[in-house]
Amino acid sequence: MKKRTKSLVLLTASLCIFMTGCSKNTESTSATEKQETIQKTEQVTVSGTTEADKVITEEKTTAEESTENMTTEEVTTGSATEASDTITEQQALEAIKQYSYSKDPNLKDMENSDEYTIYWDVSTNENNEIVVLYRSYTAAEIRYYINPLSGETYITEFVQGITDEEQKTGESLNIRDYMD
């Protein structure tokens, strides 16, 4: 289900990029199409759901034809643009480390010494959020939940024996501010 949703989002984004590119090349055609769409919308308002179904079907057919007419290069370029805007797990991990080092300049030295048990882990959860786990030298487990598209991040903390479950800290950030 997740892959199907992700594929649908990528296809929709590719179509939007393609349609934007096509509209620049055929301004007179797009003006005509806009007028036809307005007329069809007015028909929908007057005629009810039967006309609405026809308009939706016509729009799907147009989108399908546009997709068939796209070259492999156009499809690849659209997907590459979408993918380059999405934050990867590795980028998220590095950005969170930069954020943590900026908050505690001694952390990097502590991490490199054998005196402290500090580690980092990164994964993606069922909500498609990137989760960076930082196990602090105090044994606190701090998790950063990151939206891979926007970079918006909220933070939770769990301390075994002290708290029963993860608790939001109320702190938030955008990791794009800490990406190189």
Short mmCIF file of C-alpha atoms in Angstrom, two decimals:
data_model
loop_
_atom_site.label_atom_id
_atom_site.label_comp_id
_atom_site.label_asym_id
_atom_site.label_seq_id
_atom_site.Cartn_x
_atom_site.Cartn_y
_atom_site.Cartn_z
CA MET A 1 0.00 0.00 0.00
CA LYS A 2 2.85 2.37 0.88
CA LYS A 3 4.61 1.69 -2.42
CA ARG A 4 1.40 2.21 -4.36
CA THR A 5 0.79 5.55 -2.62
CA LYS A 6 4.38 6.62 -3.17
CA SER A 7 4.19 5.60 -6.84
CA LEU A 8 0.95 7.51 -7.24
CA VAL A 9 2.49 10.61 -5.67
CA LEU A 10 5.55 10.37 -7.93
CA LEU A 11 3.39 9.88 -11.03
CA THR A 12 1.22 12.86 -10.09
CA ALA A 13 4.27 15.04 -9.48
CA SER A 14 5.78 13.95 -12.81
CA LEU A 15 2.56 14.78 -14.62
CA CYS A 16 2.44 18.22 -12.99
CA ILE A 17 6.02 18.94 -14.02
CA PHE A 18 5.34 17.71 -17.54
CA MET A 19 2.15 19.72 -17.85
CA THR A 20 3.94 22.85 -16.63
CA GLY A 21 6.66 22.34 -19.25
CA CYS A 22 4.13 21.79 -22.03
CA SER A 23 2.10 24.84 -21.15
CA LYS A 24 5.11 27.10 -21.77
CA ASN A 25 5.50 25.77 -25.31
CA THR A 26 1.86 26.02 -26.41
CA GLU A 27 0.36 29.15 -24.94
CA SER A 28 -2.37 29.46 -27.56
CA THR A 29 -3.40 25.84 -27.11
CA SER A 30 -3.46 26.13 -23.34
CA ALA A 31 -5.69 29.20 -23.53
CA THR A 32 -8.13 27.22 -25.69
CA GLU A 33 -7.99 24.27 -23.29
CA LYS A 34 -8.64 26.59 -20.35
CA GLN A 35 -11.71 27.99 -22.10
CA GLU A 36 -12.96 24.44 -22.82
CA THR A 37 -12.41 23.46 -19.18
CA ILE A 38 -14.37 26.51 -18.02
CA GLN A 39 -17.21 25.61 -20.39
CA LYS A 40 -17.20 21.99 -19.19
CA THR A 41 -17.23 23.18 -15.57
CA GLU A 42 -20.24 25.34 -16.33
CA GLN A 43 -21.94 22.32 -17.93
CA VAL A 44 -21.26 20.31 -14.80
CA THR A 45 -22.91 22.97 -12.68
CA VAL A 46 -25.99 22.97 -14.91
CA SER A 47 -26.28 19.30 -15.78
CA GLY A 48 -25.32 17.49 -12.57
CA THR A 49 -23.23 14.39 -11.92
CA THR A 50 -23.58 12.77 -15.35
CA GLU A 51 -21.65 15.60 -17.00
CA ALA A 52 -19.21 15.63 -14.08
CA ASP A 53 -18.40 11.98 -14.74
CA LYS A 54 -17.79 12.78 -18.41
CA VAL A 55 -15.47 15.68 -17.58
CA ILE A 56 -13.49 13.55 -15.12
CA THR A 57 -13.20 10.77 -17.71
CA GLU A 58 -12.06 13.26 -20.37
CA GLU A 59 -9.46 14.73 -18.01
CA LYS A 60 -8.14 11.24 -17.16
CA THR A 61 -7.93 10.39 -20.88
CA THR A 62 -6.01 13.62 -21.54
CA ALA A 63 -3.62 12.89 -18.68
CA GLU A 64 -3.10 9.33 -19.93
CA GLU A 65 -2.40 10.57 -23.47
CA SER A 66 0.07 13.11 -22.10
CA THR A 67 1.86 10.40 -20.16
CA GLU A 68 2.10 8.18 -23.25
CA ASN A 69 3.55 11.07 -25.26
CA MET A 70 6.27 11.80 -22.71
CA THR A 71 9.75 10.63 -23.61
CA THR A 72 11.80 8.53 -21.24
CA GLU A 73 14.06 11.53 -20.65
CA GLU A 74 11.13 13.69 -19.51
CA VAL A 75 9.91 11.03 -17.10
CA THR A 76 13.40 10.54 -15.67
CA THR A 77 13.96 14.27 -15.25
CA GLY A 78 10.65 14.73 -13.44
CA SER A 79 11.35 11.87 -11.05
CA ALA A 80 14.90 13.08 -10.44
CA THR A 81 13.65 16.54 -9.49
CA GLU A 82 11.15 15.05 -7.05
CA ALA A 83 13.75 12.71 -5.58
CA SER A 84 16.35 15.45 -5.12
CA ASP A 85 13.93 17.45 -2.96
CA THR A 86 13.25 14.48 -0.69
CA ILE A 87 15.57 14.13 2.29
CA THR A 88 17.31 10.76 2.52
CA GLU A 89 17.96 8.87 5.74
CA GLN A 90 21.69 9.61 5.47
CA GLN A 91 21.08 13.34 4.95
CA ALA A 92 18.71 13.37 7.92
CA LEU A 93 21.26 11.62 10.14
CA GLU A 94 24.03 14.06 9.20
CA ALA A 95 21.76 17.08 9.69
CA ILE A 96 20.63 15.88 13.14
CA LYS A 97 24.26 15.31 14.12
CA GLN A 98 25.10 18.88 13.01
CA TYR A 99 22.13 20.17 15.01
CA SER A 100 23.22 18.21 18.10
CA TYR A 101 26.84 19.34 17.79
CA SER A 102 25.68 22.97 17.54
CA LYS A 103 23.70 22.57 20.78
CA ASP A 104 26.51 20.75 22.63
CA PRO A 105 29.99 21.45 21.23
CA ASN A 106 31.52 18.79 23.53
CA LEU A 107 29.32 16.05 22.09
CA LYS A 108 31.63 15.28 19.19
CA ASP A 109 34.59 14.72 21.54
CA MET A 110 32.44 12.59 23.85
CA GLU A 111 31.25 10.54 20.90
CA ASN A 112 34.82 9.85 19.78
CA SER A 113 36.02 8.82 23.25
CA ASP A 114 35.65 5.39 24.81
CA GLU A 115 34.31 6.83 28.07
CA TYR A 116 30.71 7.32 26.89
CA THR A 117 28.14 5.04 25.29
CA ILE A 118 26.70 7.19 22.52
CA TYR A 119 25.24 5.96 19.27
CA TRP A 120 23.05 7.02 16.38
CA ASP A 121 20.53 5.03 14.36
CA VAL A 122 18.28 5.99 11.48
CA SER A 123 15.21 4.32 9.98
CA THR A 124 11.89 5.10 8.32
CA ASN A 125 8.68 4.35 10.22
CA GLU A 126 5.26 3.26 8.95
CA ASN A 127 4.19 6.92 8.55
CA ASN A 128 7.10 7.48 6.10
CA GLU A 129 8.83 9.70 8.62
CA ILE A 130 12.57 9.41 8.97
CA VAL A 131 13.40 8.62 12.60
CA VAL A 132 16.88 9.39 13.92
CA LEU A 133 17.61 7.83 17.29
CA TYR A 134 20.33 9.37 19.43
CA ARG A 135 21.30 7.38 22.50
CA SER A 136 22.79 9.96 24.82
CA TYR A 137 25.65 9.40 27.26
CA THR A 138 22.99 9.79 29.99
CA ALA A 139 21.13 6.73 28.53
CA ALA A 140 18.27 8.93 27.30
CA GLU A 141 16.89 7.90 23.92
CA ILE A 142 16.13 11.00 21.88
CA ARG A 143 14.22 10.49 18.65
CA TYR A 144 13.89 13.03 15.87
CA TYR A 145 10.84 12.48 13.66
CA ILE A 146 11.48 14.09 10.28
CA ASN A 147 9.15 14.79 7.38
CA PRO A 148 11.34 13.85 4.38
CA LEU A 149 9.68 16.41 2.09
CA SER A 150 9.53 19.51 4.28
CA GLY A 151 12.31 18.76 6.77
CA GLU A 152 10.03 19.66 9.69
CA THR A 153 11.12 17.76 12.77
CA TYR A 154 9.75 17.13 16.23
CA ILE A 155 11.64 15.55 19.09
CA THR A 156 10.75 12.93 21.70
CA GLU A 157 12.68 11.60 24.68
CA PHE A 158 12.54 8.31 26.55
CA VAL A 159 14.56 7.53 29.67
CA GLN A 160 14.23 3.93 30.79
CA GLY A 161 13.25 3.67 34.44
CA ILE A 162 12.21 7.32 34.58
CA THR A 163 9.55 7.73 31.88
CA ASP A 164 7.03 5.10 30.82
CA GLU A 165 7.05 5.99 27.14
CA GLU A 166 8.39 8.49 24.63
CA GLN A 167 7.35 12.02 25.43
CA LYS A 168 7.42 15.01 23.10
CA THR A 169 9.89 17.59 24.29
CA GLY A 170 8.04 20.51 22.69
CA GLU A 171 11.15 21.30 20.69
CA SER A 172 10.97 21.37 16.90
CA LEU A 173 13.21 22.40 14.03
CA ASN A 174 13.66 22.16 10.30
CA ILE A 175 16.67 20.02 9.49
CA ARG A 176 17.11 21.73 6.13
CA ASP A 177 18.71 24.52 8.20
CA TYR A 178 21.46 22.05 9.19
CA MET A 179 22.05 20.37 5.83
CA ASP A 180 25.24 21.10 3.90
#
